[in-house]
Amino acid sequence: MIIEKIKNLVNQNNFIGVEKYFRASVAIPIFNNNGEEHILFEKRAADIRQGGEVSLPGGQCEDEEHDTSITAIREISEELGLDHQKINYLGKFGTLITPFGALIDVYIIELLVSDIYSLNFDKSEVELVFSLPLEYFFNNEPSVFFAKAQVIPNYVDEDGTLVESFPAKEFNLPPKYHKPWGTHKHRILVYDTKPEVVWGITAEIIYDFSKKLKGII
């Protein structure tokens, strides 16, 4: 009976519609800096996607990478110019679901290095690297801002043409869907740090990680 088949689909903690998400993997790289644990950050090269932003090492999962931890290790090796012997994989921390259609698996990796400024990082992807003490994030809360996120069913393109991306009128949907709708507030965290500001997705990951770690030490 169909009901018996349906029972095989329940209680499996499925992500519905996961195939439409951009899948990515990032690493929280931790290393010992003169007896103090630091987190390494990158500033992305100016001419790549999201250029000029502060990020954690990582990137899009390739089709053949059945395990996203492979992506995290590959990306940190390529971006920082590190041999695998210098990468101590500690495990998966969690998954961040962004409001912009991305699933980001987060891994924790220990870098077996003492001087990140001598790293031969990939300058086509990384403008610079810097680090901040883990203790900083234990003791400092980020600034919190909220940006309004809306669904925009139609817009005017660069040629001045009205693009109907979602034909709500055609389907005779309620009038509120004929124009931008939604009152969702998207939280943006900002750590006003030097030499670069840590914010957005990167700040969300570090905030959650440092809060949970502080709670158990």
PDB file of C-alpha atoms in Angstrom:
ATOM      1  CA  MET A   1       0.000   0.000   0.000  1.00  0.00           C
ATOM      2  CA  ILE A   2       1.088   3.572  -0.663  1.00  0.00           C
ATOM      3  CA  ILE A   3       0.868   4.421   3.043  1.00  0.00           C
ATOM      4  CA  GLU A   4       3.494   1.805   3.797  1.00  0.00           C
ATOM      5  CA  LYS A   5       5.773   3.380   1.169  1.00  0.00           C
ATOM      6  CA  ILE A   6       5.203   6.825   2.663  1.00  0.00           C
ATOM      7  CA  LYS A   7       6.429   5.561   6.022  1.00  0.00           C
ATOM      8  CA  ASN A   8       9.851   5.076   4.432  1.00  0.00           C
ATOM      9  CA  LEU A   9      10.073   8.823   3.796  1.00  0.00           C
ATOM     10  CA  VAL A  10       9.361  10.124   7.286  1.00  0.00           C
ATOM     11  CA  ASN A  11      11.715  10.863  10.183  1.00  0.00           C
ATOM     12  CA  GLN A  12      14.747  11.145   7.899  1.00  0.00           C
ATOM     13  CA  ASN A  13      15.629  14.802   8.577  1.00  0.00           C
ATOM     14  CA  ASN A  14      15.582  15.621   4.863  1.00  0.00           C
ATOM     15  CA  PHE A  15      16.483  19.024   3.424  1.00  0.00           C
ATOM     16  CA  ILE A  16      13.576  19.754   1.071  1.00  0.00           C
ATOM     17  CA  GLY A  17      14.620  21.234  -2.287  1.00  0.00           C
ATOM     18  CA  VAL A  18      18.309  20.767  -1.508  1.00  0.00           C
ATOM     19  CA  GLU A  19      19.139  20.266  -5.182  1.00  0.00           C
ATOM     20  CA  LYS A  20      18.443  23.939  -5.913  1.00  0.00           C
ATOM     21  CA  TYR A  21      21.028  25.153  -3.397  1.00  0.00           C
ATOM     22  CA  PHE A  22      24.565  26.208  -4.174  1.00  0.00           C
ATOM     23  CA  ARG A  23      26.730  23.729  -2.255  1.00  0.00           C
ATOM     24  CA  ALA A  24      29.951  24.979  -0.744  1.00  0.00           C
ATOM     25  CA  SER A  25      32.408  24.014   1.939  1.00  0.00           C
ATOM     26  CA  VAL A  26      34.609  26.186   4.142  1.00  0.00           C
ATOM     27  CA  ALA A  27      37.196  25.584   6.832  1.00  0.00           C
ATOM     28  CA  ILE A  28      37.786  27.330  10.133  1.00  0.00           C
ATOM     29  CA  PRO A  29      41.604  27.221  10.161  1.00  0.00           C
ATOM     30  CA  ILE A  30      43.120  27.349  13.641  1.00  0.00           C
ATOM     31  CA  PHE A  31      46.821  27.561  14.378  1.00  0.00           C
ATOM     32  CA  ASN A  32      49.070  28.211  17.359  1.00  0.00           C
ATOM     33  CA  ASN A  33      50.623  31.671  17.304  1.00  0.00           C
ATOM     34  CA  ASN A  34      53.232  31.964  20.075  1.00  0.00           C
ATOM     35  CA  GLY A  35      51.139  29.909  22.489  1.00  0.00           C
ATOM     36  CA  GLU A  36      47.813  31.491  21.567  1.00  0.00           C
ATOM     37  CA  GLU A  37      45.205  29.947  19.266  1.00  0.00           C
ATOM     38  CA  HIS A  38      44.400  32.100  16.240  1.00  0.00           C
ATOM     39  CA  ILE A  39      41.893  31.848  13.384  1.00  0.00           C
ATOM     40  CA  LEU A  40      43.216  32.517   9.891  1.00  0.00           C
ATOM     41  CA  PHE A  41      41.169  34.673   7.524  1.00  0.00           C
ATOM     42  CA  GLU A  42      41.594  35.509   3.848  1.00  0.00           C
ATOM     43  CA  LYS A  43      40.824  38.630   1.896  1.00  0.00           C
ATOM     44  CA  ARG A  44      39.659  37.518  -1.539  1.00  0.00           C
ATOM     45  CA  ALA A  45      41.440  38.796  -4.631  1.00  0.00           C
ATOM     46  CA  ALA A  46      39.706  41.777  -6.226  1.00  0.00           C
ATOM     47  CA  ASP A  47      38.869  40.207  -9.586  1.00  0.00           C
ATOM     48  CA  ILE A  48      37.152  37.002  -8.429  1.00  0.00           C
ATOM     49  CA  ARG A  49      33.610  36.316  -7.214  1.00  0.00           C
ATOM     50  CA  GLN A  50      32.928  38.393  -4.076  1.00  0.00           C
ATOM     51  CA  GLY A  51      36.319  40.015  -4.541  1.00  0.00           C
ATOM     52  CA  GLY A  52      37.700  42.128  -1.725  1.00  0.00           C
ATOM     53  CA  GLU A  53      35.640  40.372   0.958  1.00  0.00           C
ATOM     54  CA  VAL A  54      37.000  38.679   4.043  1.00  0.00           C
ATOM     55  CA  SER A  55      36.308  34.954   4.051  1.00  0.00           C
ATOM     56  CA  LEU A  56      37.350  31.590   5.361  1.00  0.00           C
ATOM     57  CA  PRO A  57      39.162  29.231   2.973  1.00  0.00           C
ATOM     58  CA  GLY A  58      36.684  27.253   0.905  1.00  0.00           C
ATOM     59  CA  GLY A  59      34.631  27.152  -2.235  1.00  0.00           C
ATOM     60  CA  GLN A  60      32.103  25.349  -4.375  1.00  0.00           C
ATOM     61  CA  CYS A  61      31.904  21.585  -4.168  1.00  0.00           C
ATOM     62  CA  GLU A  62      32.898  19.811  -7.364  1.00  0.00           C
ATOM     63  CA  ASP A  63      30.675  17.077  -8.773  1.00  0.00           C
ATOM     64  CA  GLU A  64      33.129  14.278  -8.040  1.00  0.00           C
ATOM     65  CA  GLU A  65      33.552  15.345  -4.393  1.00  0.00           C
ATOM     66  CA  HIS A  66      30.969  13.098  -2.730  1.00  0.00           C
ATOM     67  CA  ASP A  67      32.076  14.296   0.716  1.00  0.00           C
ATOM     68  CA  THR A  68      32.252  18.054   1.297  1.00  0.00           C
ATOM     69  CA  SER A  69      35.165  17.600   3.685  1.00  0.00           C
ATOM     70  CA  ILE A  70      37.215  16.774   0.573  1.00  0.00           C
ATOM     71  CA  THR A  71      36.298  20.209  -0.764  1.00  0.00           C
ATOM     72  CA  ALA A  72      37.380  21.953   2.441  1.00  0.00           C
ATOM     73  CA  ILE A  73      40.739  20.216   2.518  1.00  0.00           C
ATOM     74  CA  ARG A  74      41.353  20.742  -1.203  1.00  0.00           C
ATOM     75  CA  GLU A  75      40.463  24.427  -1.032  1.00  0.00           C
ATOM     76  CA  ILE A  76      42.582  25.180   2.016  1.00  0.00           C
ATOM     77  CA  SER A  77      45.534  23.373   0.424  1.00  0.00           C
ATOM     78  CA  GLU A  78      45.179  25.198  -2.904  1.00  0.00           C
ATOM     79  CA  GLU A  79      44.407  28.650  -1.537  1.00  0.00           C
ATOM     80  CA  LEU A  80      47.082  28.682   1.158  1.00  0.00           C
ATOM     81  CA  GLY A  81      49.693  26.650  -0.723  1.00  0.00           C
ATOM     82  CA  LEU A  82      49.866  24.053   2.043  1.00  0.00           C
ATOM     83  CA  ASP A  83      50.961  20.430   1.828  1.00  0.00           C
ATOM     84  CA  HIS A  84      48.449  17.992   3.285  1.00  0.00           C
ATOM     85  CA  GLN A  85      50.963  17.145   6.029  1.00  0.00           C
ATOM     86  CA  LYS A  86      50.392  20.651   7.386  1.00  0.00           C
ATOM     87  CA  ILE A  87      46.610  20.179   7.517  1.00  0.00           C
ATOM     88  CA  ASN A  88      45.137  18.399  10.537  1.00  0.00           C
ATOM     89  CA  TYR A  89      41.474  17.660   9.841  1.00  0.00           C
ATOM     90  CA  LEU A  90      39.455  17.807  13.091  1.00  0.00           C
ATOM     91  CA  GLY A  91      35.931  17.246  11.781  1.00  0.00           C
ATOM     92  CA  LYS A  92      32.671  18.867  10.725  1.00  0.00           C
ATOM     93  CA  PHE A  93      31.281  21.724  12.788  1.00  0.00           C
ATOM     94  CA  GLY A  94      27.920  22.173  11.065  1.00  0.00           C
ATOM     95  CA  THR A  95      26.000  23.464   8.050  1.00  0.00           C
ATOM     96  CA  LEU A  96      24.957  27.057   7.437  1.00  0.00           C
ATOM     97  CA  ILE A  97      21.821  27.656   5.357  1.00  0.00           C
ATOM     98  CA  THR A  98      21.943  31.148   3.899  1.00  0.00           C
ATOM     99  CA  PRO A  99      18.917  33.209   2.814  1.00  0.00           C
ATOM    100  CA  PHE A 100      20.519  33.530  -0.617  1.00  0.00           C
ATOM    101  CA  GLY A 101      20.295  29.893  -1.664  1.00  0.00           C
ATOM    102  CA  ALA A 102      23.509  28.328  -0.367  1.00  0.00           C
ATOM    103  CA  LEU A 103      24.260  25.368   1.870  1.00  0.00           C
ATOM    104  CA  ILE A 104      27.702  25.751   3.404  1.00  0.00           C
ATOM    105  CA  ASP A 105      29.292  22.863   5.261  1.00  0.00           C
ATOM    106  CA  VAL A 106      31.782  24.089   7.858  1.00  0.00           C
ATOM    107  CA  TYR A 107      34.835  22.092   8.955  1.00  0.00           C
ATOM    108  CA  ILE A 108      37.464  22.730  11.596  1.00  0.00           C
ATOM    109  CA  ILE A 109      41.072  22.322  10.548  1.00  0.00           C
ATOM    110  CA  GLU A 110      44.255  22.795  12.524  1.00  0.00           C
ATOM    111  CA  LEU A 111      47.094  24.342  10.554  1.00  0.00           C
ATOM    112  CA  LEU A 112      50.436  22.887  11.581  1.00  0.00           C
ATOM    113  CA  VAL A 113      52.259  26.148  10.934  1.00  0.00           C
ATOM    114  CA  SER A 114      53.629  28.900  13.151  1.00  0.00           C
ATOM    115  CA  ASP A 115      53.903  31.769  10.645  1.00  0.00           C
ATOM    116  CA  ILE A 116      50.995  32.336   8.254  1.00  0.00           C
ATOM    117  CA  TYR A 117      52.718  35.323   6.629  1.00  0.00           C
ATOM    118  CA  SER A 118      55.281  33.067   5.011  1.00  0.00           C
ATOM    119  CA  LEU A 119      52.581  30.980   3.326  1.00  0.00           C
ATOM    120  CA  ASN A 120      52.820  30.740  -0.452  1.00  0.00           C
ATOM    121  CA  PHE A 121      49.120  31.479  -0.909  1.00  0.00           C
ATOM    122  CA  ASP A 122      47.449  31.615  -4.333  1.00  0.00           C
ATOM    123  CA  LYS A 123      47.483  35.312  -5.247  1.00  0.00           C
ATOM    124  CA  SER A 124      44.980  34.768  -8.056  1.00  0.00           C
ATOM    125  CA  GLU A 125      42.388  33.989  -5.362  1.00  0.00           C
ATOM    126  CA  VAL A 126      43.749  35.519  -2.168  1.00  0.00           C
ATOM    127  CA  GLU A 127      44.917  39.113  -1.767  1.00  0.00           C
ATOM    128  CA  LEU A 128      46.174  38.665   1.773  1.00  0.00           C
ATOM    129  CA  VAL A 129      45.891  36.506   4.873  1.00  0.00           C
ATOM    130  CA  PHE A 130      45.640  37.646   8.480  1.00  0.00           C
ATOM    131  CA  SER A 131      44.688  36.147  11.812  1.00  0.00           C
ATOM    132  CA  LEU A 132      42.803  37.065  14.954  1.00  0.00           C
ATOM    133  CA  PRO A 133      43.060  35.447  18.392  1.00  0.00           C
ATOM    134  CA  LEU A 134      40.279  33.031  19.220  1.00  0.00           C
ATOM    135  CA  GLU A 135      40.145  34.799  22.573  1.00  0.00           C
ATOM    136  CA  TYR A 136      39.020  37.969  20.810  1.00  0.00           C
ATOM    137  CA  PHE A 137      35.785  36.299  19.722  1.00  0.00           C
ATOM    138  CA  PHE A 138      35.221  34.933  23.230  1.00  0.00           C
ATOM    139  CA  ASN A 139      35.379  38.426  24.669  1.00  0.00           C
ATOM    140  CA  ASN A 140      33.822  40.624  21.979  1.00  0.00           C
ATOM    141  CA  GLU A 141      30.290  40.590  20.635  1.00  0.00           C
ATOM    142  CA  PRO A 142      29.707  41.566  16.996  1.00  0.00           C
ATOM    143  CA  SER A 143      27.597  44.542  15.997  1.00  0.00           C
ATOM    144  CA  VAL A 144      24.183  43.378  14.783  1.00  0.00           C
ATOM    145  CA  PHE A 145      22.313  44.891  11.844  1.00  0.00           C
ATOM    146  CA  PHE A 146      19.205  43.882   9.923  1.00  0.00           C
ATOM    147  CA  ALA A 147      18.617  44.283   6.195  1.00  0.00           C
ATOM    148  CA  LYS A 148      15.189  43.750   4.669  1.00  0.00           C
ATOM    149  CA  ALA A 149      14.946  40.799   2.292  1.00  0.00           C
ATOM    150  CA  GLN A 150      12.130  40.719  -0.265  1.00  0.00           C
ATOM    151  CA  VAL A 151      10.900  38.595  -3.149  1.00  0.00           C
ATOM    152  CA  ILE A 152      10.914  40.747  -6.301  1.00  0.00           C
ATOM    153  CA  PRO A 153       8.546  39.302  -8.958  1.00  0.00           C
ATOM    154  CA  ASN A 154       9.416  41.857 -11.631  1.00  0.00           C
ATOM    155  CA  TYR A 155      12.167  44.350 -12.353  1.00  0.00           C
ATOM    156  CA  VAL A 156      13.507  46.681 -15.025  1.00  0.00           C
ATOM    157  CA  ASP A 157      16.717  45.417 -16.629  1.00  0.00           C
ATOM    158  CA  GLU A 158      19.687  47.470 -17.843  1.00  0.00           C
ATOM    159  CA  ASP A 159      17.941  48.075 -21.194  1.00  0.00           C
ATOM    160  CA  GLY A 160      14.869  49.516 -19.524  1.00  0.00           C
ATOM    161  CA  THR A 161      12.757  46.434 -20.238  1.00  0.00           C
ATOM    162  CA  LEU A 162      10.304  45.180 -17.635  1.00  0.00           C
ATOM    163  CA  VAL A 163      11.158  41.574 -16.813  1.00  0.00           C
ATOM    164  CA  GLU A 164       8.324  39.516 -15.335  1.00  0.00           C
ATOM    165  CA  SER A 165      10.310  36.871 -13.479  1.00  0.00           C
ATOM    166  CA  PHE A 166       7.264  35.555 -11.619  1.00  0.00           C
ATOM    167  CA  PRO A 167       3.931  36.088 -13.500  1.00  0.00           C
ATOM    168  CA  ALA A 168       1.684  36.346 -10.448  1.00  0.00           C
ATOM    169  CA  LYS A 169      -1.075  38.117 -12.390  1.00  0.00           C
ATOM    170  CA  GLU A 170      -1.124  35.396 -15.017  1.00  0.00           C
ATOM    171  CA  PHE A 171      -1.888  32.816 -12.328  1.00  0.00           C
ATOM    172  CA  ASN A 172      -4.494  35.097 -10.756  1.00  0.00           C
ATOM    173  CA  LEU A 173      -2.685  35.154  -7.458  1.00  0.00           C
ATOM    174  CA  PRO A 174      -3.601  37.730  -4.793  1.00  0.00           C
ATOM    175  CA  PRO A 175      -2.537  41.321  -5.673  1.00  0.00           C
ATOM    176  CA  LYS A 176       0.103  41.437  -2.911  1.00  0.00           C
ATOM    177  CA  TYR A 177       2.221  39.058  -5.035  1.00  0.00           C
ATOM    178  CA  HIS A 178       2.148  41.373  -8.081  1.00  0.00           C
ATOM    179  CA  LYS A 179       4.783  43.589  -6.474  1.00  0.00           C
ATOM    180  CA  PRO A 180       7.737  42.978  -4.129  1.00  0.00           C
ATOM    181  CA  TRP A 181       6.645  41.180  -0.987  1.00  0.00           C
ATOM    182  CA  GLY A 182       8.113  39.873   2.222  1.00  0.00           C
ATOM    183  CA  THR A 183       9.166  41.481   5.480  1.00  0.00           C
ATOM    184  CA  HIS A 184      11.945  39.069   6.419  1.00  0.00           C
ATOM    185  CA  LYS A 185      14.843  40.742   8.175  1.00  0.00           C
ATOM    186  CA  HIS A 186      18.240  39.317   7.322  1.00  0.00           C
ATOM    187  CA  ARG A 187      20.701  39.527  10.209  1.00  0.00           C
ATOM    188  CA  ILE A 188      24.175  40.853   9.413  1.00  0.00           C
ATOM    189  CA  LEU A 189      26.931  40.469  12.000  1.00  0.00           C
ATOM    190  CA  VAL A 190      30.014  42.693  11.912  1.00  0.00           C
ATOM    191  CA  TYR A 191      33.264  42.413  13.851  1.00  0.00           C
ATOM    192  CA  ASP A 192      35.028  45.759  13.369  1.00  0.00           C
ATOM    193  CA  THR A 193      38.500  44.226  13.459  1.00  0.00           C
ATOM    194  CA  LYS A 194      41.876  45.175  12.044  1.00  0.00           C
ATOM    195  CA  PRO A 195      43.360  44.904   9.485  1.00  0.00           C
ATOM    196  CA  GLU A 196      40.034  43.929   7.892  1.00  0.00           C
ATOM    197  CA  VAL A 197      36.388  43.809   8.977  1.00  0.00           C
ATOM    198  CA  VAL A 198      34.950  40.319   9.528  1.00  0.00           C
ATOM    199  CA  TRP A 199      31.283  40.328   8.604  1.00  0.00           C
ATOM    200  CA  GLY A 200      28.391  38.526   6.899  1.00  0.00           C
ATOM    201  CA  ILE A 201      28.505  34.753   6.444  1.00  0.00           C
ATOM    202  CA  THR A 202      32.047  34.573   7.811  1.00  0.00           C
ATOM    203  CA  ALA A 203      31.028  36.411  10.971  1.00  0.00           C
ATOM    204  CA  GLU A 204      27.957  34.163  11.386  1.00  0.00           C
ATOM    205  CA  ILE A 205      30.129  31.060  11.292  1.00  0.00           C
ATOM    206  CA  ILE A 206      32.768  32.416  13.667  1.00  0.00           C
ATOM    207  CA  TYR A 207      30.161  33.796  16.065  1.00  0.00           C
ATOM    208  CA  ASP A 208      28.406  30.441  16.370  1.00  0.00           C
ATOM    209  CA  PHE A 209      31.666  28.505  16.626  1.00  0.00           C
ATOM    210  CA  SER A 210      33.215  30.763  19.294  1.00  0.00           C
ATOM    211  CA  LYS A 211      29.994  30.901  21.326  1.00  0.00           C
ATOM    212  CA  LYS A 212      29.663  27.108  21.412  1.00  0.00           C
ATOM    213  CA  LEU A 213      33.368  26.595  22.128  1.00  0.00           C
ATOM    214  CA  LYS A 214      33.355  29.133  24.953  1.00  0.00           C
ATOM    215  CA  GLY A 215      30.455  27.254  26.512  1.00  0.00           C
ATOM    216  CA  ILE A 216      32.464  24.069  26.924  1.00  0.00           C
ATOM    217  CA  ILE A 217      35.894  25.313  28.009  1.00  0.00           C
TER     218      ILE A 217
END
